[in-house]
Amino acid sequence: MDEFLHNFIGTGWKFPVEFNEASGGVEMITGEEDIQNSLDILFSTYTGERVMHPDYGSELSTFLFSPMNKSTLTYMESIVNDAILFNEPRVVVNSVEIEPAASELGLLHIKVNYTVSATNNRYNYVYPFYLKEATNLQL
């Protein structure tokens, strides 16, 4: 059974890519860490960016200069949910919430509550999405 879970959840390269000095190979991750790493990559990849997999990614970048109101946040939640549904088969999304950060202007916290299909374990994941660059710039 453990072999099945290991094969289903998988093993992947750690991003950003790191090399193991002892073996000379690429650092690999597995299990929950691999899933969270995959979600990081999914949300930071523009749809169409990958030539051999043009549907992979999310449309989050289209919201960079959008007004932040309830309608936009609800639409963003739908975009995040669909991106996970179509690109991350190892998890089932329970809920997605997007909230502006109280501590920093231009920052949204994308909170995803999901269940790993193979283990039925629930996890929370928070992705920081920046609406504007250089919002901490002091002139």
PDB file of C-alpha atoms in Angstrom:
ATOM      1  CA  MET A   1       0.000   0.000   0.000  1.00  0.00           C
ATOM      2  CA  ASP A   2       2.826   2.433   0.806  1.00  0.00           C
ATOM      3  CA  GLU A   3       4.302   1.835  -2.656  1.00  0.00           C
ATOM      4  CA  PHE A   4       0.938   2.769  -4.208  1.00  0.00           C
ATOM      5  CA  LEU A   5       0.749   6.011  -2.217  1.00  0.00           C
ATOM      6  CA  HIS A   6       4.338   6.880  -3.084  1.00  0.00           C
ATOM      7  CA  ASN A   7       3.661   6.289  -6.782  1.00  0.00           C
ATOM      8  CA  PHE A   8       0.388   8.257  -6.737  1.00  0.00           C
ATOM      9  CA  ILE A   9       1.683  11.278  -4.849  1.00  0.00           C
ATOM     10  CA  GLY A  10       5.001  11.071  -6.641  1.00  0.00           C
ATOM     11  CA  THR A  11       8.443  12.551  -6.414  1.00  0.00           C
ATOM     12  CA  GLY A  12       9.625  15.678  -8.175  1.00  0.00           C
ATOM     13  CA  TRP A  13      12.395  18.211  -8.453  1.00  0.00           C
ATOM     14  CA  LYS A  14      12.604  20.764  -5.687  1.00  0.00           C
ATOM     15  CA  PHE A  15      11.979  24.313  -6.907  1.00  0.00           C
ATOM     16  CA  PRO A  16      13.913  26.464  -7.016  1.00  0.00           C
ATOM     17  CA  VAL A  17      16.248  23.777  -8.320  1.00  0.00           C
ATOM     18  CA  GLU A  18      18.980  22.743  -5.872  1.00  0.00           C
ATOM     19  CA  PHE A  19      21.766  20.228  -6.264  1.00  0.00           C
ATOM     20  CA  ASN A  20      22.924  17.700  -3.682  1.00  0.00           C
ATOM     21  CA  GLU A  21      26.672  18.077  -3.122  1.00  0.00           C
ATOM     22  CA  ALA A  22      27.106  14.492  -1.964  1.00  0.00           C
ATOM     23  CA  SER A  23      25.390  12.809  -4.906  1.00  0.00           C
ATOM     24  CA  GLY A  24      25.802  15.539  -7.507  1.00  0.00           C
ATOM     25  CA  GLY A  25      22.152  15.093  -8.438  1.00  0.00           C
ATOM     26  CA  VAL A  26      19.091  17.286  -8.250  1.00  0.00           C
ATOM     27  CA  GLU A  27      17.340  17.609  -4.868  1.00  0.00           C
ATOM     28  CA  MET A  28      14.083  15.664  -4.974  1.00  0.00           C
ATOM     29  CA  ILE A  29      10.964  16.068  -2.833  1.00  0.00           C
ATOM     30  CA  THR A  30       8.030  13.762  -2.262  1.00  0.00           C
ATOM     31  CA  GLY A  31       4.666  13.635  -0.551  1.00  0.00           C
ATOM     32  CA  GLU A  32       2.925  16.747   0.736  1.00  0.00           C
ATOM     33  CA  GLU A  33       5.965  18.935   0.073  1.00  0.00           C
ATOM     34  CA  ASP A  34       5.860  17.916  -3.607  1.00  0.00           C
ATOM     35  CA  ILE A  35       2.170  18.837  -3.850  1.00  0.00           C
ATOM     36  CA  GLN A  36       2.691  22.268  -2.272  1.00  0.00           C
ATOM     37  CA  ASN A  37       5.673  22.865  -4.552  1.00  0.00           C
ATOM     38  CA  SER A  38       3.482  21.934  -7.531  1.00  0.00           C
ATOM     39  CA  LEU A  39       0.839  24.444  -6.418  1.00  0.00           C
ATOM     40  CA  ASP A  40       3.517  27.163  -6.190  1.00  0.00           C
ATOM     41  CA  ILE A  41       4.592  26.389  -9.742  1.00  0.00           C
ATOM     42  CA  LEU A  42       0.992  26.216 -10.994  1.00  0.00           C
ATOM     43  CA  PHE A  43       0.057  29.649  -9.620  1.00  0.00           C
ATOM     44  CA  SER A  44       3.261  31.326 -10.796  1.00  0.00           C
ATOM     45  CA  THR A  45       3.032  29.940 -14.358  1.00  0.00           C
ATOM     46  CA  TYR A  46       1.095  31.907 -16.958  1.00  0.00           C
ATOM     47  CA  THR A  47      -1.359  29.887 -19.033  1.00  0.00           C
ATOM     48  CA  GLY A  48       0.295  29.279 -22.398  1.00  0.00           C
ATOM     49  CA  GLU A  49       3.825  29.702 -21.033  1.00  0.00           C
ATOM     50  CA  ARG A  50       4.673  26.014 -21.432  1.00  0.00           C
ATOM     51  CA  VAL A  51       4.917  25.144 -25.101  1.00  0.00           C
ATOM     52  CA  MET A  52       4.259  21.420 -24.723  1.00  0.00           C
ATOM     53  CA  HIS A  53       1.449  21.935 -22.196  1.00  0.00           C
ATOM     54  CA  PRO A  54      -0.238  25.236 -23.160  1.00  0.00           C
ATOM     55  CA  ASP A  55      -3.239  24.766 -20.841  1.00  0.00           C
ATOM     56  CA  TYR A  56      -1.032  24.473 -17.738  1.00  0.00           C
ATOM     57  CA  GLY A  57      -0.909  27.460 -15.402  1.00  0.00           C
ATOM     58  CA  SER A  58      -3.306  30.006 -13.998  1.00  0.00           C
ATOM     59  CA  GLU A  59      -4.798  33.277 -15.157  1.00  0.00           C
ATOM     60  CA  LEU A  60      -3.875  35.114 -11.940  1.00  0.00           C
ATOM     61  CA  SER A  61      -1.615  37.540 -13.801  1.00  0.00           C
ATOM     62  CA  THR A  62      -4.656  39.009 -15.578  1.00  0.00           C
ATOM     63  CA  PHE A  63      -5.785  40.491 -12.240  1.00  0.00           C
ATOM     64  CA  LEU A  64      -2.639  42.516 -11.547  1.00  0.00           C
ATOM     65  CA  PHE A  65      -4.271  45.858 -12.358  1.00  0.00           C
ATOM     66  CA  SER A  66      -7.907  44.982 -11.677  1.00  0.00           C
ATOM     67  CA  PRO A  67      -9.964  46.779  -9.034  1.00  0.00           C
ATOM     68  CA  MET A  68     -10.205  44.662  -5.909  1.00  0.00           C
ATOM     69  CA  ASN A  69     -13.872  44.274  -5.135  1.00  0.00           C
ATOM     70  CA  LYS A  70     -16.031  41.300  -4.149  1.00  0.00           C
ATOM     71  CA  SER A  71     -16.778  40.423  -7.770  1.00  0.00           C
ATOM     72  CA  THR A  72     -13.087  40.301  -8.736  1.00  0.00           C
ATOM     73  CA  LEU A  73     -12.129  38.272  -5.660  1.00  0.00           C
ATOM     74  CA  THR A  74     -14.918  35.758  -6.329  1.00  0.00           C
ATOM     75  CA  TYR A  75     -13.805  35.410  -9.945  1.00  0.00           C
ATOM     76  CA  MET A  76     -10.193  34.905  -8.798  1.00  0.00           C
ATOM     77  CA  GLU A  77     -11.346  32.146  -6.439  1.00  0.00           C
ATOM     78  CA  SER A  78     -13.025  30.438  -9.390  1.00  0.00           C
ATOM     79  CA  ILE A  79      -9.837  30.748 -11.490  1.00  0.00           C
ATOM     80  CA  VAL A  80      -7.737  29.198  -8.691  1.00  0.00           C
ATOM     81  CA  ASN A  81     -10.230  26.376  -8.178  1.00  0.00           C
ATOM     82  CA  ASP A  82     -10.293  25.569 -11.919  1.00  0.00           C
ATOM     83  CA  ALA A  83      -6.489  25.683 -12.215  1.00  0.00           C
ATOM     84  CA  ILE A  84      -6.153  23.097  -9.440  1.00  0.00           C
ATOM     85  CA  LEU A  85      -9.026  20.986 -10.782  1.00  0.00           C
ATOM     86  CA  PHE A  86      -7.503  20.682 -14.255  1.00  0.00           C
ATOM     87  CA  ASN A  87      -3.789  20.562 -13.362  1.00  0.00           C
ATOM     88  CA  GLU A  88      -3.366  18.891  -9.966  1.00  0.00           C
ATOM     89  CA  PRO A  89      -5.199  15.527  -9.944  1.00  0.00           C
ATOM     90  CA  ARG A  90      -3.685  14.460  -6.605  1.00  0.00           C
ATOM     91  CA  VAL A  91      -5.892  16.821  -4.599  1.00  0.00           C
ATOM     92  CA  VAL A  92      -9.554  17.702  -4.134  1.00  0.00           C
ATOM     93  CA  VAL A  93     -10.224  21.362  -3.355  1.00  0.00           C
ATOM     94  CA  ASN A  94     -12.444  21.887  -0.308  1.00  0.00           C
ATOM     95  CA  SER A  95     -12.419  25.685  -0.338  1.00  0.00           C
ATOM     96  CA  VAL A  96     -10.627  28.704  -1.766  1.00  0.00           C
ATOM     97  CA  GLU A  97     -10.591  32.100  -0.035  1.00  0.00           C
ATOM     98  CA  ILE A  98      -8.815  35.222  -1.186  1.00  0.00           C
ATOM     99  CA  GLU A  99      -8.285  38.038   1.296  1.00  0.00           C
ATOM    100  CA  PRO A 100      -6.280  41.264   1.189  1.00  0.00           C
ATOM    101  CA  ALA A 101      -3.396  41.205   3.657  1.00  0.00           C
ATOM    102  CA  ALA A 102      -3.897  43.600   6.537  1.00  0.00           C
ATOM    103  CA  SER A 103      -0.167  44.144   6.960  1.00  0.00           C
ATOM    104  CA  GLU A 104       0.858  45.011   3.401  1.00  0.00           C
ATOM    105  CA  LEU A 105      -0.742  46.982   0.591  1.00  0.00           C
ATOM    106  CA  GLY A 106      -0.985  45.202  -2.737  1.00  0.00           C
ATOM    107  CA  LEU A 107      -0.822  41.700  -1.242  1.00  0.00           C
ATOM    108  CA  LEU A 108      -3.562  39.084  -1.411  1.00  0.00           C
ATOM    109  CA  HIS A 109      -3.472  35.806   0.496  1.00  0.00           C
ATOM    110  CA  ILE A 110      -4.886  32.967  -1.595  1.00  0.00           C
ATOM    111  CA  LYS A 111      -5.933  30.337   0.946  1.00  0.00           C
ATOM    112  CA  VAL A 112      -6.614  26.847  -0.380  1.00  0.00           C
ATOM    113  CA  ASN A 113      -8.000  24.076   1.812  1.00  0.00           C
ATOM    114  CA  TYR A 114      -7.592  20.726   0.065  1.00  0.00           C
ATOM    115  CA  THR A 115      -7.616  16.975   0.621  1.00  0.00           C
ATOM    116  CA  VAL A 116      -4.966  14.640  -0.798  1.00  0.00           C
ATOM    117  CA  SER A 117      -6.964  11.992  -2.660  1.00  0.00           C
ATOM    118  CA  ALA A 118      -4.654   9.064  -1.883  1.00  0.00           C
ATOM    119  CA  THR A 119      -4.409   9.626   1.871  1.00  0.00           C
ATOM    120  CA  ASN A 120      -7.613  11.564   2.645  1.00  0.00           C
ATOM    121  CA  ASN A 121      -5.497  14.026   4.669  1.00  0.00           C
ATOM    122  CA  ARG A 122      -6.543  17.682   4.717  1.00  0.00           C
ATOM    123  CA  TYR A 123      -4.055  20.510   4.290  1.00  0.00           C
ATOM    124  CA  ASN A 124      -4.048  24.289   4.091  1.00  0.00           C
ATOM    125  CA  TYR A 125      -1.943  26.212   1.615  1.00  0.00           C
ATOM    126  CA  VAL A 126      -1.440  29.981   1.376  1.00  0.00           C
ATOM    127  CA  TYR A 127      -0.068  31.603  -1.771  1.00  0.00           C
ATOM    128  CA  PRO A 128       1.023  35.257  -1.576  1.00  0.00           C
ATOM    129  CA  PHE A 129      -0.190  37.133  -4.668  1.00  0.00           C
ATOM    130  CA  TYR A 130       1.188  40.623  -5.185  1.00  0.00           C
ATOM    131  CA  LEU A 131      -1.066  43.046  -7.052  1.00  0.00           C
ATOM    132  CA  LYS A 132       1.554  45.760  -7.466  1.00  0.00           C
ATOM    133  CA  GLU A 133       5.319  45.762  -7.577  1.00  0.00           C
ATOM    134  CA  ALA A 134       7.326  48.038  -5.283  1.00  0.00           C
ATOM    135  CA  THR A 135       4.488  48.869  -2.896  1.00  0.00           C
ATOM    136  CA  ASN A 136       7.019  49.077  -0.069  1.00  0.00           C
ATOM    137  CA  LEU A 137       9.073  51.685  -1.910  1.00  0.00           C
ATOM    138  CA  GLN A 138       9.609  54.797   0.185  1.00  0.00           C
ATOM    139  CA  LEU A 139      10.363  58.034  -1.677  1.00  0.00           C
TER     140      LEU A 139
END
